[in-house]
Every structure is written in structure tokens, then in C-alpha cells.
Amino acid sequence: MVQAAHIRWLLQMGVALSILGAQAASAITWQEGWNLVVRVERGDQEAAKYLIDAYNQGDPDAGTAIGVLYLNGVAYPRDLGRAKSYFDWARSRGSGWASAMLALLHGNGFGVPADEKLSIALADEAAQRGYPGGKNLQAQQTIFGLRGRPSQEQLAASAAAIQAGAAQGEPLSLSALARLYFAGFPPGNIPKDWAKARALWEEAMGKGYLLAGNFLIAMYYYGYGGPADQAKAIALAKRLAGLGPFGEAFLATAYYFGVAGEPQDPKRACQLAQKSRDHLQGVTIYGLCLLDGHLPGGRAQGYAWLLKAAAGGNDLAKSLAPEWEKRLTKEEVDEAKRLLPNLK
């Protein structure tokens, strides 16, 4: 094991020595690339040196792996700009893995403006280049209706494509299959199985795909598919803050209630809740911030947000909504129900 600072120095040396004009067929496979990500993040100096040497020789997927390291921010601080630069470099040299990672960045707006059309085009490119994660992204986009209204046959085919990628151990596909098991997916004959979903997300994360951890935060916090571990959930939320609303929503929870040893800090919690209203946990804390007077807007509006989160299935909101209804006046409850359909 070596210190992260030494790993950073090795990677910076690789950048300085990079043969930017090199064109080479990828010597590192995508499977080896993900494995190198894991090894470098564990402090393996030999893996870091091997990766840099391959990058200096113009290996496209070595560049992709370095981009993933910058995206994850485990071996050194996260830098989405550098991650994208490495992905762009690798993509220009034919890496389908890089195309898939860029599809993720543009699809989610990580370090770049969200661009659905570009994400779809990049997923197509990744699939055409033979990366299984590309076909997985195409399948997810089909399931979520981003490629038009899918038929039952298209939904079944999409589930099969995700399963095929997962069978190869491809991390993005493992994470996507977990989502199907979490909710159940009848068109693909996939039952609802939270324990299976949790295990698949853990496998994806263990293979270097940190973004799979976004889904594990709630699994650990509420005990879905296994034991509850709020400390583990909040530690993971900290690692993923800034990569979607999941981490910030649960950090808001931790600061609002003083969970997992975090100091109770309603001001900080409410700031995070305002930023994470794309997640039902963030909606719940935002509603509480209004109800308790930590944010302007009034109790009726706060209860409306709480009802929205409860209707979406958030466990915390479902447990708190009946209690708050007893504390509010009839006029406040009626006003909240009037506001509810128009909340944005």
C-alpha cells in the first residue's frame, strides 16, 4: 500500500510525459481497466505505474481508467474537468468505454450541462465500439422512454441486454440490473428482490463504479435488502456528494437530525435539502425545513412537500406526515393539499 500523495505524483508524472499524438490499439481491455482502477484506489503503486506507462504509450483505455480515477475522487481529489478531458482523449482514440463514461457525464450533468441527445449518441457509439456498457446504456434509455415509447418486446430486449452485460461483469450493467431487481421488471421476468439489488450494487461498486453507491445510500440507511447501517450510509453519502442528489439528500438528513454522529445543523441541512429536491429524501427534509421555520414559505407549503415525498414512497415522509397533520390547523392542511399538485 502507498499513500495517496504518491499515487497522485505518479499520475501527474504520467500527464507530464503523455505522448498526446500517439495512436494505438487498446492493449488494456475494459475488464483490466476497471481492475486497475480498483487497484490504484487501494494504493497499489505497481498498478498506478502500469496504468501511466500504458497511457504514455497511447493506450486509449488507460486514459479512460485515469478518467474514472478523477471521477471517483478516491485516489486523489475529484476533478470532473480532468475526468472529462481523459475521457475525451480516450474516445478520440476509439475507446468505447470512454464513450460510455461520457454518456454518463452528459446524461447526468456531471461537470457538464445535461444533454440527453448527446448522451444517447455517445451510448450508441459505445455500443458500436463493442463496450457492453454501451448496450446497457441504450437499454436503460429505452426503458426510461428516452428513445421514444417502448414496446413490450423492446422492454424485454432491453432487460436481456442489461443481463448480458452484467453476466460479463461490466459494472454499469451490474448497477442497471440492480435497479431492475429493486423495483421488479415484469417485461424481463425480473422479480422484485431488494437483497439481490443490494448485492449487485455492491458488486458494481467493488469493481470501481463508485456511482453505483448512490443507490446503496438509501439501502444502508433504511435497511433495504439487508441490515440498516446509518453510519455506513452517511459515510457513503459524503463520498458521493456532488455526483447527483442522493448524497446531498442524505447528508441533509444527517445534519437535520444529528444522525450517525454528525452534529445537528439545521441551517446546513436546509441548504443541502434545497439543492437535492430531485430526490425524495431531499424533498422530505426540505418540507421539514419549511414546517419548522428554518426556511421561509410557511407550514402549509412545508406539509405539501412532505405529502409529495410520502406519495412518492419515502419512508421518512410516510412516518412523519400523519404526525404533522395532527399538529397543523385544518386550514393549513387544506392549503397544503391545494398546493400539492403544483409543487415544482
CSV table of C-alpha atoms in Angstrom, one decimal:
chain,number,residue,atom,x,y,z
A,1,MET,CA,0.0,0.0,0.0
A,2,VAL,CA,1.3,3.5,-0.7
A,3,GLN,CA,0.0,6.9,0.3
A,4,ALA,CA,-2.5,8.7,-2.0
A,5,ALA,CA,0.0,11.6,-2.4
A,6,HIS,CA,2.5,9.2,-4.1
A,7,ILE,CA,-0.2,7.8,-6.4
A,8,ARG,CA,-1.1,11.4,-7.3
A,9,TRP,CA,2.5,12.2,-8.1
A,10,LEU,CA,2.8,9.1,-10.3
A,11,LEU,CA,-0.3,10.1,-12.2
A,12,GLN,CA,0.8,13.7,-12.5
A,13,MET,CA,4.1,12.5,-14.0
A,14,GLY,CA,2.1,10.4,-16.4
A,15,VAL,CA,0.3,13.6,-17.5
A,16,ALA,CA,3.5,15.5,-18.0
A,17,LEU,CA,5.1,12.6,-20.0
A,18,SER,CA,2.0,11.9,-22.1
A,19,ILE,CA,2.5,11.2,-25.8
A,20,LEU,CA,-0.5,13.1,-26.8
A,21,GLY,CA,-0.2,12.4,-30.5
A,22,ALA,CA,0.0,8.6,-30.1
A,23,GLN,CA,-2.5,6.4,-31.9
A,24,ALA,CA,-2.6,2.8,-30.7
A,25,ALA,CA,-4.9,-0.1,-30.5
A,26,SER,CA,-6.0,-0.6,-26.9
A,27,ALA,CA,-3.7,-3.1,-25.1
A,28,ILE,CA,-5.7,-2.8,-21.9
A,29,THR,CA,-9.1,-4.4,-22.0
A,30,TRP,CA,-12.1,-2.7,-20.3
A,31,GLN,CA,-12.0,-5.5,-17.7
A,32,GLU,CA,-8.4,-4.8,-17.0
A,33,GLY,CA,-9.1,-1.1,-16.9
A,34,TRP,CA,-11.7,-1.4,-14.2
A,35,ASN,CA,-9.5,-3.7,-12.3
A,36,LEU,CA,-6.6,-1.2,-12.4
A,37,VAL,CA,-9.0,1.5,-11.1
A,38,VAL,CA,-9.7,-0.7,-8.1
A,39,ARG,CA,-6.1,-1.5,-7.5
A,40,VAL,CA,-4.9,2.1,-7.7
A,41,GLU,CA,-7.7,3.2,-5.3
A,42,ARG,CA,-6.4,0.6,-2.9
A,43,GLY,CA,-2.9,2.2,-3.1
A,44,ASP,CA,-1.3,-0.2,-5.5
A,45,GLN,CA,1.8,1.6,-6.8
A,46,GLU,CA,2.6,-1.0,-9.4
A,47,ALA,CA,-0.9,-0.7,-10.8
A,48,ALA,CA,-0.5,3.1,-11.0
A,49,LYS,CA,2.8,2.8,-12.8
A,50,TYR,CA,1.5,0.2,-15.2
A,51,LEU,CA,-1.5,2.5,-16.0
A,52,ILE,CA,0.7,5.5,-16.6
A,53,ASP,CA,3.1,3.6,-18.8
A,54,ALA,CA,0.2,2.3,-20.9
A,55,TYR,CA,-1.3,5.8,-21.2
A,56,ASN,CA,2.1,7.2,-22.2
A,57,GLN,CA,2.2,4.7,-25.0
A,58,GLY,CA,-1.2,5.9,-26.2
A,59,ASP,CA,-3.4,3.2,-24.8
A,60,PRO,CA,-7.0,4.5,-25.0
A,61,ASP,CA,-8.5,2.6,-22.1
A,62,ALA,CA,-5.6,3.5,-19.9
A,63,GLY,CA,-6.8,7.1,-20.4
A,64,THR,CA,-10.3,6.0,-19.6
A,65,ALA,CA,-9.2,4.4,-16.4
A,66,ILE,CA,-7.4,7.5,-15.3
A,67,GLY,CA,-10.6,9.5,-16.1
A,68,VAL,CA,-12.5,7.2,-13.8
A,69,LEU,CA,-10.0,7.8,-11.1
A,70,TYR,CA,-10.6,11.5,-11.4
A,71,LEU,CA,-14.3,11.0,-11.4
A,72,ASN,CA,-14.3,8.8,-8.3
A,73,GLY,CA,-12.0,11.0,-6.4
A,74,VAL,CA,-10.7,8.2,-4.2
A,75,ALA,CA,-7.0,8.1,-5.0
A,76,TYR,CA,-7.0,11.9,-5.1
A,77,PRO,CA,-9.5,14.8,-5.0
A,78,ARG,CA,-12.3,14.5,-7.5
A,79,ASP,CA,-11.9,16.7,-10.7
A,80,LEU,CA,-14.7,16.3,-13.2
A,81,GLY,CA,-13.0,18.6,-15.7
A,82,ARG,CA,-9.9,16.4,-15.7
A,83,ALA,CA,-12.1,13.2,-15.9
A,84,LYS,CA,-13.8,14.5,-18.9
A,85,SER,CA,-10.5,15.5,-20.6
A,86,TYR,CA,-9.2,12.0,-20.2
A,87,PHE,CA,-12.5,10.5,-21.5
A,88,ASP,CA,-12.3,12.8,-24.5
A,89,TRP,CA,-8.7,11.8,-25.1
A,90,ALA,CA,-9.6,8.1,-24.9
A,91,ARG,CA,-12.7,8.5,-27.0
A,92,SER,CA,-10.7,10.2,-29.8
A,93,ARG,CA,-8.6,7.1,-29.9
A,94,GLY,CA,-11.5,4.7,-30.2
A,95,SER,CA,-12.4,3.7,-26.6
A,96,GLY,CA,-16.0,2.5,-26.3
A,97,TRP,CA,-15.5,2.6,-22.5
A,98,ALA,CA,-14.7,6.3,-22.7
A,99,SER,CA,-17.8,6.9,-24.9
A,100,ALA,CA,-19.9,5.2,-22.2
A,101,MET,CA,-18.4,7.3,-19.4
A,102,LEU,CA,-19.0,10.5,-21.4
A,103,ALA,CA,-22.6,9.4,-22.0
A,104,LEU,CA,-23.0,9.2,-18.2
A,105,LEU,CA,-21.5,12.6,-17.6
A,106,HIS,CA,-23.7,14.3,-20.2
A,107,GLY,CA,-26.8,12.3,-19.2
A,108,ASN,CA,-26.5,13.3,-15.6
A,109,GLY,CA,-24.9,16.8,-16.0
A,110,PHE,CA,-21.8,15.8,-14.0
A,111,GLY,CA,-19.3,18.6,-14.7
A,112,VAL,CA,-21.1,19.5,-18.0
A,113,PRO,CA,-24.5,20.7,-18.9
A,114,ALA,CA,-27.0,17.8,-19.1
A,115,ASP,CA,-27.6,16.9,-22.7
A,116,GLU,CA,-29.9,14.0,-23.4
A,117,LYS,CA,-29.4,13.8,-27.1
A,118,LEU,CA,-25.6,13.8,-26.8
A,119,SER,CA,-25.8,11.1,-24.1
A,120,ILE,CA,-27.9,8.9,-26.4
A,121,ALA,CA,-25.4,9.4,-29.3
A,122,LEU,CA,-22.5,8.5,-27.0
A,123,ALA,CA,-24.3,5.4,-25.8
A,124,ASP,CA,-24.8,4.4,-29.4
A,125,GLU,CA,-21.1,5.0,-30.1
A,126,ALA,CA,-20.0,2.9,-27.1
A,127,ALA,CA,-22.2,0.0,-28.2
A,128,GLN,CA,-20.9,0.2,-31.8
A,129,ARG,CA,-17.4,0.1,-30.4
A,130,GLY,CA,-18.2,-3.1,-28.6
A,131,TYR,CA,-18.3,-1.9,-25.0
A,132,PRO,CA,-21.1,-3.9,-23.1
A,133,GLY,CA,-21.8,-0.8,-21.0
A,134,GLY,CA,-22.9,1.0,-24.2
A,135,LYS,CA,-25.6,-1.6,-24.9
A,136,ASN,CA,-26.6,-1.3,-21.3
A,137,LEU,CA,-27.0,2.4,-21.6
A,138,GLN,CA,-29.0,2.0,-24.7
A,139,ALA,CA,-31.3,-0.4,-22.9
A,140,GLN,CA,-31.7,1.9,-19.9
A,141,GLN,CA,-32.5,4.8,-22.2
A,142,THR,CA,-35.1,2.7,-23.9
A,143,ILE,CA,-36.7,1.6,-20.6
A,144,PHE,CA,-36.9,5.2,-19.3
A,145,GLY,CA,-38.6,6.3,-22.6
A,146,LEU,CA,-35.7,8.5,-23.7
A,147,ARG,CA,-35.7,6.8,-27.1
A,148,GLY,CA,-39.5,7.0,-27.6
A,149,ARG,CA,-42.3,5.0,-26.2
A,150,PRO,CA,-41.0,1.4,-26.0
A,151,SER,CA,-43.0,-1.7,-26.9
A,152,GLN,CA,-43.1,-4.8,-24.6
A,153,GLU,CA,-40.7,-6.5,-27.0
A,154,GLN,CA,-38.3,-3.6,-26.7
A,155,LEU,CA,-38.5,-3.6,-22.9
A,156,ALA,CA,-37.8,-7.4,-22.8
A,157,ALA,CA,-34.9,-7.0,-25.2
A,158,SER,CA,-33.5,-4.1,-23.1
A,159,ALA,CA,-33.7,-6.3,-19.9
A,160,ALA,CA,-31.8,-9.0,-21.8
A,161,ALA,CA,-29.1,-6.6,-22.9
A,162,ILE,CA,-28.6,-5.4,-19.3
A,163,GLN,CA,-28.4,-9.0,-18.1
A,164,ALA,CA,-25.9,-9.9,-20.8
A,165,GLY,CA,-23.6,-7.0,-19.8
A,166,ALA,CA,-24.0,-8.0,-16.1
A,167,ALA,CA,-23.1,-11.6,-16.9
A,168,GLN,CA,-19.8,-10.3,-18.3
A,169,GLY,CA,-19.1,-8.4,-15.0
A,170,GLU,CA,-19.4,-5.0,-16.6
A,171,PRO,CA,-20.0,-2.5,-13.7
A,172,LEU,CA,-22.5,-0.2,-15.4
A,173,SER,CA,-24.6,-3.2,-16.4
A,174,LEU,CA,-24.5,-4.7,-12.9
A,175,SER,CA,-25.8,-1.4,-11.5
A,176,ALA,CA,-28.6,-1.3,-14.1
A,177,LEU,CA,-29.6,-4.8,-13.3
A,178,ALA,CA,-29.8,-3.9,-9.6
A,179,ARG,CA,-32.3,-1.2,-10.5
A,180,LEU,CA,-34.5,-3.7,-12.2
A,181,TYR,CA,-34.4,-6.1,-9.2
A,182,PHE,CA,-35.0,-3.2,-6.8
A,183,ALA,CA,-38.4,-2.3,-8.5
A,184,GLY,CA,-39.1,-5.6,-10.3
A,185,PHE,CA,-39.3,-5.6,-14.0
A,186,PRO,CA,-42.1,-7.9,-15.4
A,187,PRO,CA,-41.2,-7.4,-19.1
A,188,GLY,CA,-37.9,-9.1,-18.4
A,189,ASN,CA,-39.3,-11.6,-15.9
A,190,ILE,CA,-37.2,-10.0,-13.2
A,191,PRO,CA,-38.8,-10.2,-9.7
A,192,LYS,CA,-38.6,-7.5,-7.0
A,193,ASP,CA,-35.6,-8.6,-4.8
A,194,TRP,CA,-34.0,-6.0,-2.6
A,195,ALA,CA,-31.3,-8.3,-1.4
A,196,LYS,CA,-30.3,-9.1,-4.9
A,197,ALA,CA,-30.3,-5.4,-5.9
A,198,ARG,CA,-28.2,-4.6,-2.9
A,199,ALA,CA,-25.7,-7.3,-3.7
A,200,LEU,CA,-25.4,-6.2,-7.4
A,201,TRP,CA,-24.9,-2.6,-6.5
A,202,GLU,CA,-22.1,-3.6,-4.0
A,203,GLU,CA,-20.5,-5.8,-6.7
A,204,ALA,CA,-20.6,-2.8,-9.2
A,205,MET,CA,-19.1,-0.5,-6.7
A,206,GLY,CA,-16.5,-3.1,-5.8
A,207,LYS,CA,-15.4,-3.2,-9.4
A,208,GLY,CA,-14.7,0.6,-9.4
A,209,TYR,CA,-18.0,2.0,-10.4
A,210,LEU,CA,-18.5,4.4,-7.4
A,211,LEU,CA,-21.7,5.9,-8.9
A,212,ALA,CA,-23.5,2.7,-8.0
A,213,GLY,CA,-23.1,3.7,-4.4
A,214,ASN,CA,-25.7,6.4,-4.9
A,215,PHE,CA,-28.3,3.7,-4.8
A,216,LEU,CA,-26.7,2.0,-1.8
A,217,ILE,CA,-27.0,5.0,0.4
A,218,ALA,CA,-30.8,4.5,0.9
A,219,MET,CA,-30.3,0.7,1.1
A,220,TYR,CA,-28.0,1.1,4.0
A,221,TYR,CA,-29.9,4.0,5.7
A,222,TYR,CA,-33.3,2.2,5.7
A,223,GLY,CA,-32.1,-1.4,5.8
A,224,TYR,CA,-33.5,-2.4,2.4
A,225,GLY,CA,-32.3,-5.8,1.4
A,226,GLY,CA,-30.0,-6.2,4.4
A,227,PRO,CA,-29.2,-4.7,7.8
A,228,ALA,CA,-29.6,-0.9,8.3
A,229,ASP,CA,-26.4,0.9,8.9
A,230,GLN,CA,-26.9,4.7,9.0
A,231,ALA,CA,-23.2,5.4,9.7
A,232,LYS,CA,-22.2,3.5,6.6
A,233,ALA,CA,-24.9,5.3,4.6
A,234,ILE,CA,-23.8,8.7,5.6
A,235,ALA,CA,-20.1,7.9,5.1
A,236,LEU,CA,-21.0,6.8,1.5
A,237,ALA,CA,-23.1,10.0,1.1
A,238,LYS,CA,-20.1,12.1,1.8
A,239,ARG,CA,-18.1,10.3,-0.8
A,240,LEU,CA,-20.8,10.9,-3.4
A,241,ALA,CA,-21.7,14.5,-2.6
A,242,GLY,CA,-21.7,16.4,-5.8
A,243,LEU,CA,-22.5,13.4,-8.0
A,244,GLY,CA,-26.3,13.7,-8.1
A,245,PRO,CA,-28.8,14.5,-5.4
A,246,PHE,CA,-28.5,11.2,-3.5
A,247,GLY,CA,-25.5,12.1,-1.3
A,248,GLU,CA,-26.6,15.6,-0.5
A,249,ALA,CA,-30.2,14.5,0.3
A,250,PHE,CA,-28.9,12.0,3.0
A,251,LEU,CA,-26.3,14.4,4.3
A,252,ALA,CA,-29.2,16.9,4.7
A,253,THR,CA,-30.9,14.2,6.8
A,254,ALA,CA,-27.8,13.6,8.9
A,255,TYR,CA,-27.4,17.3,9.7
A,256,TYR,CA,-31.1,17.9,10.3
A,257,PHE,CA,-31.4,15.1,12.9
A,258,GLY,CA,-27.8,14.6,14.0
A,259,VAL,CA,-27.6,11.1,12.6
A,260,ALA,CA,-24.5,8.9,12.6
A,261,GLY,CA,-22.5,11.1,14.9
A,262,GLU,CA,-22.9,14.2,12.7
A,263,PRO,CA,-23.6,17.5,14.6
A,264,GLN,CA,-27.2,18.7,14.3
A,265,ASP,CA,-27.1,21.7,12.0
A,266,PRO,CA,-30.5,22.7,10.5
A,267,LYS,CA,-29.0,25.6,8.5
A,268,ARG,CA,-26.6,23.4,6.7
A,269,ALA,CA,-29.2,20.7,6.3
A,270,CYS,CA,-31.7,23.0,4.7
A,271,GLN,CA,-29.1,24.4,2.3
A,272,LEU,CA,-28.4,20.8,1.1
A,273,ALA,CA,-32.2,20.0,1.0
A,274,GLN,CA,-32.8,22.9,-1.3
A,275,LYS,CA,-30.1,21.5,-3.7
A,276,SER,CA,-31.4,17.9,-3.6
A,277,ARG,CA,-35.1,18.2,-4.2
A,278,ASP,CA,-34.7,15.9,-7.2
A,279,HIS,CA,-34.5,13.1,-4.6
A,280,LEU,CA,-37.5,12.2,-2.3
A,281,GLN,CA,-35.2,12.2,0.7
A,282,GLY,CA,-34.2,15.8,-0.1
A,283,VAL,CA,-37.9,16.7,-0.6
A,284,THR,CA,-38.7,15.3,2.8
A,285,ILE,CA,-36.0,17.4,4.6
A,286,TYR,CA,-37.0,20.5,2.6
A,287,GLY,CA,-40.6,20.1,3.8
A,288,LEU,CA,-39.4,19.8,7.4
A,289,CYS,CA,-37.2,22.9,7.0
A,290,LEU,CA,-40.4,24.8,6.0
A,291,LEU,CA,-42.5,23.2,8.7
A,292,ASP,CA,-40.0,24.0,11.4
A,293,GLY,CA,-39.4,27.6,10.2
A,294,HIS,CA,-35.8,27.1,9.1
A,295,LEU,CA,-36.8,28.3,5.6
A,296,PRO,CA,-39.4,30.9,4.6
A,297,GLY,CA,-42.6,29.7,3.0
A,298,GLY,CA,-44.8,28.6,5.8
A,299,ARG,CA,-46.1,25.4,7.3
A,300,ALA,CA,-48.8,24.7,4.7
A,301,GLN,CA,-46.1,24.7,1.9
A,302,GLY,CA,-43.9,22.6,4.1
A,303,TYR,CA,-46.6,20.0,4.7
A,304,ALA,CA,-47.3,20.0,0.9
A,305,TRP,CA,-43.7,19.0,0.2
A,306,LEU,CA,-43.9,16.3,2.9
A,307,LEU,CA,-47.0,14.9,1.4
A,308,LYS,CA,-45.3,14.8,-2.0
A,309,ALA,CA,-42.4,12.8,-0.6
A,310,ALA,CA,-44.8,10.5,1.2
A,311,ALA,CA,-46.8,9.9,-2.0
A,312,GLY,CA,-43.6,9.1,-3.8
A,313,GLY,CA,-42.9,6.3,-1.2
A,314,ASN,CA,-40.3,8.0,1.0
A,315,ASP,CA,-40.3,6.1,4.3
A,316,LEU,CA,-39.3,9.0,6.5
A,317,ALA,CA,-42.0,11.2,4.9
A,318,LYS,CA,-44.6,8.5,5.3
A,319,SER,CA,-43.8,8.2,9.0
A,320,LEU,CA,-43.9,11.9,9.7
A,321,ALA,CA,-46.9,13.1,7.6
A,322,PRO,CA,-49.6,11.7,10.0
A,323,GLU,CA,-47.8,13.3,13.0
A,324,TRP,CA,-47.6,16.7,11.3
A,325,GLU,CA,-51.2,16.6,10.2
A,326,LYS,CA,-52.2,16.4,13.9
A,327,ARG,CA,-50.0,19.5,14.7
A,328,LEU,CA,-51.4,21.6,11.9
A,329,THR,CA,-54.7,23.5,11.7
A,330,LYS,CA,-57.4,22.3,9.3
A,331,GLU,CA,-56.8,25.5,7.2
A,332,GLU,CA,-53.1,24.6,6.9
A,333,VAL,CA,-53.8,21.0,5.9
A,334,ASP,CA,-56.4,22.1,3.3
A,335,GLU,CA,-54.0,24.7,1.9
A,336,ALA,CA,-51.2,22.1,1.7
A,337,LYS,CA,-53.5,19.8,-0.3
A,338,ARG,CA,-54.4,22.7,-2.6
A,339,LEU,CA,-50.7,23.5,-3.2
A,340,LEU,CA,-49.6,19.8,-3.7
A,341,PRO,CA,-50.5,19.3,-7.4
A,342,ASN,CA,-48.5,22.4,-8.4
A,343,LEU,CA,-45.3,21.9,-6.5
A,344,LYS,CA,-42.1,22.2,-8.5
